[in-house]
mmCIF file of C-alpha atoms in Angstrom:
data_model
loop_
_atom_site.group_PDB
_atom_site.id
_atom_site.type_symbol
_atom_site.label_atom_id
_atom_site.label_comp_id
_atom_site.label_asym_id
_atom_site.label_seq_id
_atom_site.Cartn_x
_atom_site.Cartn_y
_atom_site.Cartn_z
ATOM 1 C CA MET A 902 9.164 -33.120 -3.416
ATOM 2 C CA ALA A 903 10.970 -30.756 -1.078
ATOM 3 C CA SER A 904 12.550 -31.677 2.233
ATOM 4 C CA VAL A 905 11.634 -29.329 5.064
ATOM 5 C CA ALA A 906 12.785 -29.544 8.667
ATOM 6 C CA MET A 907 10.848 -28.954 11.834
ATOM 7 C CA ARG A 908 13.126 -28.596 14.854
ATOM 8 C CA GLY A 909 15.806 -30.498 12.970
ATOM 9 C CA THR A 910 13.666 -33.457 11.852
ATOM 10 C CA THR A 911 13.146 -33.628 8.097
ATOM 11 C CA PHE A 912 9.782 -34.144 6.430
ATOM 12 C CA GLN A 913 8.672 -34.010 2.807
ATOM 13 C CA THR A 914 6.180 -31.913 0.917
ATOM 14 C CA VAL A 915 4.009 -33.357 -1.846
ATOM 15 C CA GLY A 916 6.007 -31.593 -4.563
ATOM 16 C CA ASP A 917 8.080 -28.565 -5.422
ATOM 17 C CA LEU A 918 7.269 -24.895 -5.789
ATOM 18 C CA PRO A 919 6.361 -23.754 -9.297
ATOM 19 C CA PRO A 920 9.554 -22.805 -11.190
ATOM 20 C CA VAL A 921 10.522 -19.177 -11.697
ATOM 21 C CA GLY A 922 9.541 -18.039 -15.186
ATOM 22 C CA THR A 923 6.458 -20.265 -15.431
ATOM 23 C CA GLN A 924 2.812 -19.341 -15.261
ATOM 24 C CA ALA A 925 1.557 -19.799 -11.700
ATOM 25 C CA PRO A 926 -0.959 -22.591 -11.214
ATOM 26 C CA ASP A 927 -4.476 -21.280 -10.864
ATOM 27 C CA PHE A 928 -5.931 -21.562 -7.393
ATOM 28 C CA GLN A 929 -9.217 -21.418 -5.617
ATOM 29 C CA MET A 930 -9.173 -20.521 -1.935
ATOM 30 C CA THR A 931 -11.629 -19.184 0.604
ATOM 31 C CA ALA A 932 -11.611 -15.518 1.644
ATOM 32 C CA ALA A 933 -12.484 -14.167 5.084
ATOM 33 C CA ASP A 934 -16.133 -13.671 4.036
ATOM 34 C CA LEU A 935 -16.279 -17.318 2.812
ATOM 35 C CA SER A 936 -16.329 -16.254 -0.834
ATOM 36 C CA GLU A 937 -14.048 -17.977 -3.317
ATOM 37 C CA MET A 938 -10.903 -16.269 -4.532
ATOM 38 C CA LYS A 939 -8.976 -17.240 -7.645
ATOM 39 C CA LEU A 940 -5.713 -16.131 -9.169
ATOM 40 C CA ALA A 941 -7.687 -14.346 -11.909
ATOM 41 C CA ASP A 942 -9.192 -12.069 -9.231
ATOM 42 C CA PHE A 943 -5.766 -10.434 -8.951
ATOM 43 C CA GLY A 944 -5.061 -9.996 -12.676
ATOM 44 C CA GLY A 945 -2.909 -6.955 -13.365
ATOM 45 C CA GLN A 946 -1.573 -6.924 -9.798
ATOM 46 C CA ARG A 947 1.625 -8.322 -8.395
ATOM 47 C CA VAL A 948 0.885 -11.067 -5.872
ATOM 48 C CA VAL A 949 2.946 -12.260 -2.916
ATOM 49 C CA LEU A 950 1.826 -15.647 -1.616
ATOM 50 C CA ASN A 951 2.917 -15.799 2.032
ATOM 51 C CA ILE A 952 2.385 -19.513 2.710
ATOM 52 C CA PHE A 953 2.602 -21.015 6.203
ATOM 53 C CA PRO A 954 1.284 -23.823 8.468
ATOM 54 C CA SER A 955 -0.946 -21.891 10.907
ATOM 55 C CA ILE A 956 -1.659 -18.307 11.912
ATOM 56 C CA ASP A 957 -1.634 -19.463 15.536
ATOM 57 C CA THR A 958 2.134 -19.974 15.692
ATOM 58 C CA PRO A 959 4.663 -17.235 16.488
ATOM 59 C CA THR A 960 6.670 -17.392 13.248
ATOM 60 C CA CYS A 961 3.571 -17.490 11.051
ATOM 61 C CA ALA A 962 2.092 -14.523 12.900
ATOM 62 C CA THR A 963 5.362 -12.617 12.487
ATOM 63 C CA SER A 964 5.384 -13.219 8.733
ATOM 64 C CA VAL A 965 1.838 -11.878 8.408
ATOM 65 C CA ARG A 966 2.765 -8.757 10.395
ATOM 66 C CA LYS A 967 5.959 -8.209 8.406
ATOM 67 C CA PHE A 968 4.318 -8.626 4.996
ATOM 68 C CA ASN A 969 1.484 -6.322 6.142
ATOM 69 C CA GLU A 970 4.119 -3.652 6.843
ATOM 70 C CA LEU A 971 6.083 -4.225 3.638
ATOM 71 C CA VAL A 972 3.128 -4.249 1.254
ATOM 72 C CA SER A 973 1.938 -0.875 2.514
ATOM 73 C CA LYS A 974 5.028 0.577 0.796
ATOM 74 C CA LEU A 975 4.485 -1.204 -2.554
ATOM 75 C CA ASP A 976 2.311 -0.127 -5.443
ATOM 76 C CA ASN A 977 0.006 -2.530 -7.278
ATOM 77 C CA THR A 978 0.878 -5.406 -4.954
ATOM 78 C CA VAL A 979 -1.330 -7.683 -2.875
ATOM 79 C CA VAL A 980 -0.175 -10.169 -0.233
ATOM 80 C CA LEU A 981 -2.238 -13.310 0.257
ATOM 81 C CA CYS A 982 -1.576 -15.017 3.586
ATOM 82 C CA VAL A 983 -2.185 -18.649 2.711
ATOM 83 C CA SER A 984 -2.801 -21.376 5.298
ATOM 84 C CA ALA A 985 -5.197 -24.197 6.053
ATOM 85 C CA ASP A 986 -6.603 -22.198 8.967
ATOM 86 C CA LEU A 987 -10.305 -21.523 8.799
ATOM 87 C CA PRO A 988 -11.126 -18.050 7.475
ATOM 88 C CA PHE A 989 -12.554 -17.168 10.902
ATOM 89 C CA ALA A 990 -9.197 -17.730 12.632
ATOM 90 C CA GLN A 991 -7.322 -15.786 9.965
ATOM 91 C CA ALA A 992 -9.763 -12.861 10.203
ATOM 92 C CA ARG A 993 -9.675 -12.914 14.013
ATOM 93 C CA PHE A 994 -5.889 -12.630 14.012
ATOM 94 C CA CYS A 995 -5.713 -9.813 11.468
ATOM 95 C CA GLY A 996 -8.561 -7.979 13.165
ATOM 96 C CA SER A 997 -7.016 -8.179 16.612
ATOM 97 C CA GLU A 998 -3.656 -7.056 15.211
ATOM 98 C CA GLY A 999 -5.140 -4.230 13.111
ATOM 99 C CA LEU A 1000 -3.637 -5.661 9.916
ATOM 100 C CA SER A 1001 -5.347 -4.362 6.793
ATOM 101 C CA ASN A 1002 -2.698 -4.586 4.045
ATOM 102 C CA VAL A 1003 -2.866 -8.369 3.606
ATOM 103 C CA LYS A 1004 -5.644 -10.675 2.459
ATOM 104 C CA ASN A 1005 -6.380 -13.992 4.113
ATOM 105 C CA ALA A 1006 -6.666 -17.060 1.910
ATOM 106 C CA SER A 1007 -7.739 -20.351 3.454
ATOM 107 C CA THR A 1008 -7.009 -23.659 1.750
ATOM 108 C CA PHE A 1009 -9.416 -25.645 3.923
ATOM 109 C CA ARG A 1010 -11.384 -26.761 0.838
ATOM 110 C CA SER A 1011 -8.726 -26.303 -1.823
ATOM 111 C CA SER A 1012 -6.041 -28.217 -3.703
ATOM 112 C CA PHE A 1013 -3.606 -25.277 -3.371
ATOM 113 C CA GLY A 1014 -1.149 -27.241 -1.198
ATOM 114 C CA GLU A 1015 -0.836 -29.975 -3.802
ATOM 115 C CA ASP A 1016 -0.886 -27.612 -6.794
ATOM 116 C CA TYR A 1017 1.921 -25.468 -5.365
ATOM 117 C CA GLY A 1018 3.838 -28.441 -3.865
ATOM 118 C CA VAL A 1019 3.751 -27.068 -0.311
ATOM 119 C CA GLU A 1020 1.501 -29.499 1.537
ATOM 120 C CA PHE A 1021 3.356 -31.596 4.092
ATOM 121 C CA ARG A 1022 3.243 -35.232 3.027
ATOM 122 C CA ASN A 1023 4.308 -36.674 6.368
ATOM 123 C CA GLY A 1024 5.175 -35.764 9.940
ATOM 124 C CA PRO A 1025 3.148 -34.018 12.622
ATOM 125 C CA LEU A 1026 2.102 -31.228 10.217
ATOM 126 C CA ALA A 1027 0.915 -33.608 7.463
ATOM 127 C CA GLY A 1028 -1.890 -31.947 5.546
ATOM 128 C CA LEU A 1029 -0.808 -28.422 6.527
ATOM 129 C CA LEU A 1030 1.335 -26.143 4.374
ATOM 130 C CA SER A 1031 5.074 -25.658 4.628
ATOM 131 C CA ARG A 1032 6.472 -22.148 4.998
ATOM 132 C CA ALA A 1033 7.143 -20.720 1.552
ATOM 133 C CA VAL A 1034 6.888 -17.537 -0.494
ATOM 134 C CA VAL A 1035 5.895 -17.300 -4.143
ATOM 135 C CA VAL A 1036 5.890 -13.918 -5.902
ATOM 136 C CA LEU A 1037 3.956 -13.371 -9.135
ATOM 137 C CA ASP A 1038 4.152 -10.520 -11.613
ATOM 138 C CA GLU A 1039 1.130 -8.717 -13.071
ATOM 139 C CA ALA A 1040 0.651 -11.474 -15.656
ATOM 140 C CA GLY A 1041 0.681 -14.280 -13.065
ATOM 141 C CA ARG A 1042 4.197 -15.472 -13.880
ATOM 142 C CA VAL A 1043 6.385 -16.734 -11.048
ATOM 143 C CA ILE A 1044 9.248 -14.290 -10.450
ATOM 144 C CA TYR A 1045 10.493 -15.498 -7.047
ATOM 145 C CA THR A 1046 10.152 -18.572 -4.852
ATOM 146 C CA GLU A 1047 11.467 -19.611 -1.484
ATOM 147 C CA GLN A 1048 10.825 -22.892 0.287
ATOM 148 C CA VAL A 1049 11.940 -22.142 3.848
ATOM 149 C CA ALA A 1050 14.168 -25.040 4.904
ATOM 150 C CA GLU A 1051 13.352 -24.922 8.639
ATOM 151 C CA THR A 1052 9.673 -24.419 9.461
ATOM 152 C CA GLY A 1053 10.501 -22.314 12.518
ATOM 153 C CA ASN A 1054 12.476 -19.777 10.466
ATOM 154 C CA GLU A 1055 11.045 -16.662 8.847
ATOM 155 C CA PRO A 1056 11.113 -16.257 5.075
ATOM 156 C CA ASN A 1057 13.533 -13.966 3.251
ATOM 157 C CA TYR A 1058 11.412 -10.817 3.176
ATOM 158 C CA ASP A 1059 14.132 -8.812 1.425
ATOM 159 C CA GLY A 1060 14.372 -11.397 -1.370
ATOM 160 C CA ALA A 1061 10.615 -11.327 -1.952
ATOM 161 C CA VAL A 1062 10.516 -7.521 -2.038
ATOM 162 C CA ALA A 1063 13.604 -7.308 -4.257
ATOM 163 C CA ALA A 1064 11.838 -9.501 -6.831
ATOM 164 C CA LEU A 1065 9.185 -6.779 -7.072
ATOM 165 C CA SER A 1066 11.701 -4.014 -7.807
#
């Protein structure tokens, strides 16, 4: 399990991110139209999993905006913005912001948080996802991970993009 801070107080996640060089765990999440999405749906594409607690917080919203901007410059790459928010909230945010280069992925009826080790085990955000980034190559292998140590901090965008170079 990883230790993650929120305003200086440390909490634990249920596990650790999948190791670099391994095949990413399969997932099943809910898209904005309430359809199911799986890792296999993105076969042959590079995938950035932008994982965060809630779209309705400033840092999470910033990460969605920033990845939306970055992915527009990358070929054969999709960014999934992963949170436990309902698909309606995710779609509302992206719609109001005019963001079209990212896909929303809700874990509200998924084991993603456990499978990827990012679900908070304890603390006020228990059951939500910690801030993390996992980058997959075209074959679904993990090529980059970052568990952000302080929930209020943004991820290392440059590190995620560099892994795709």
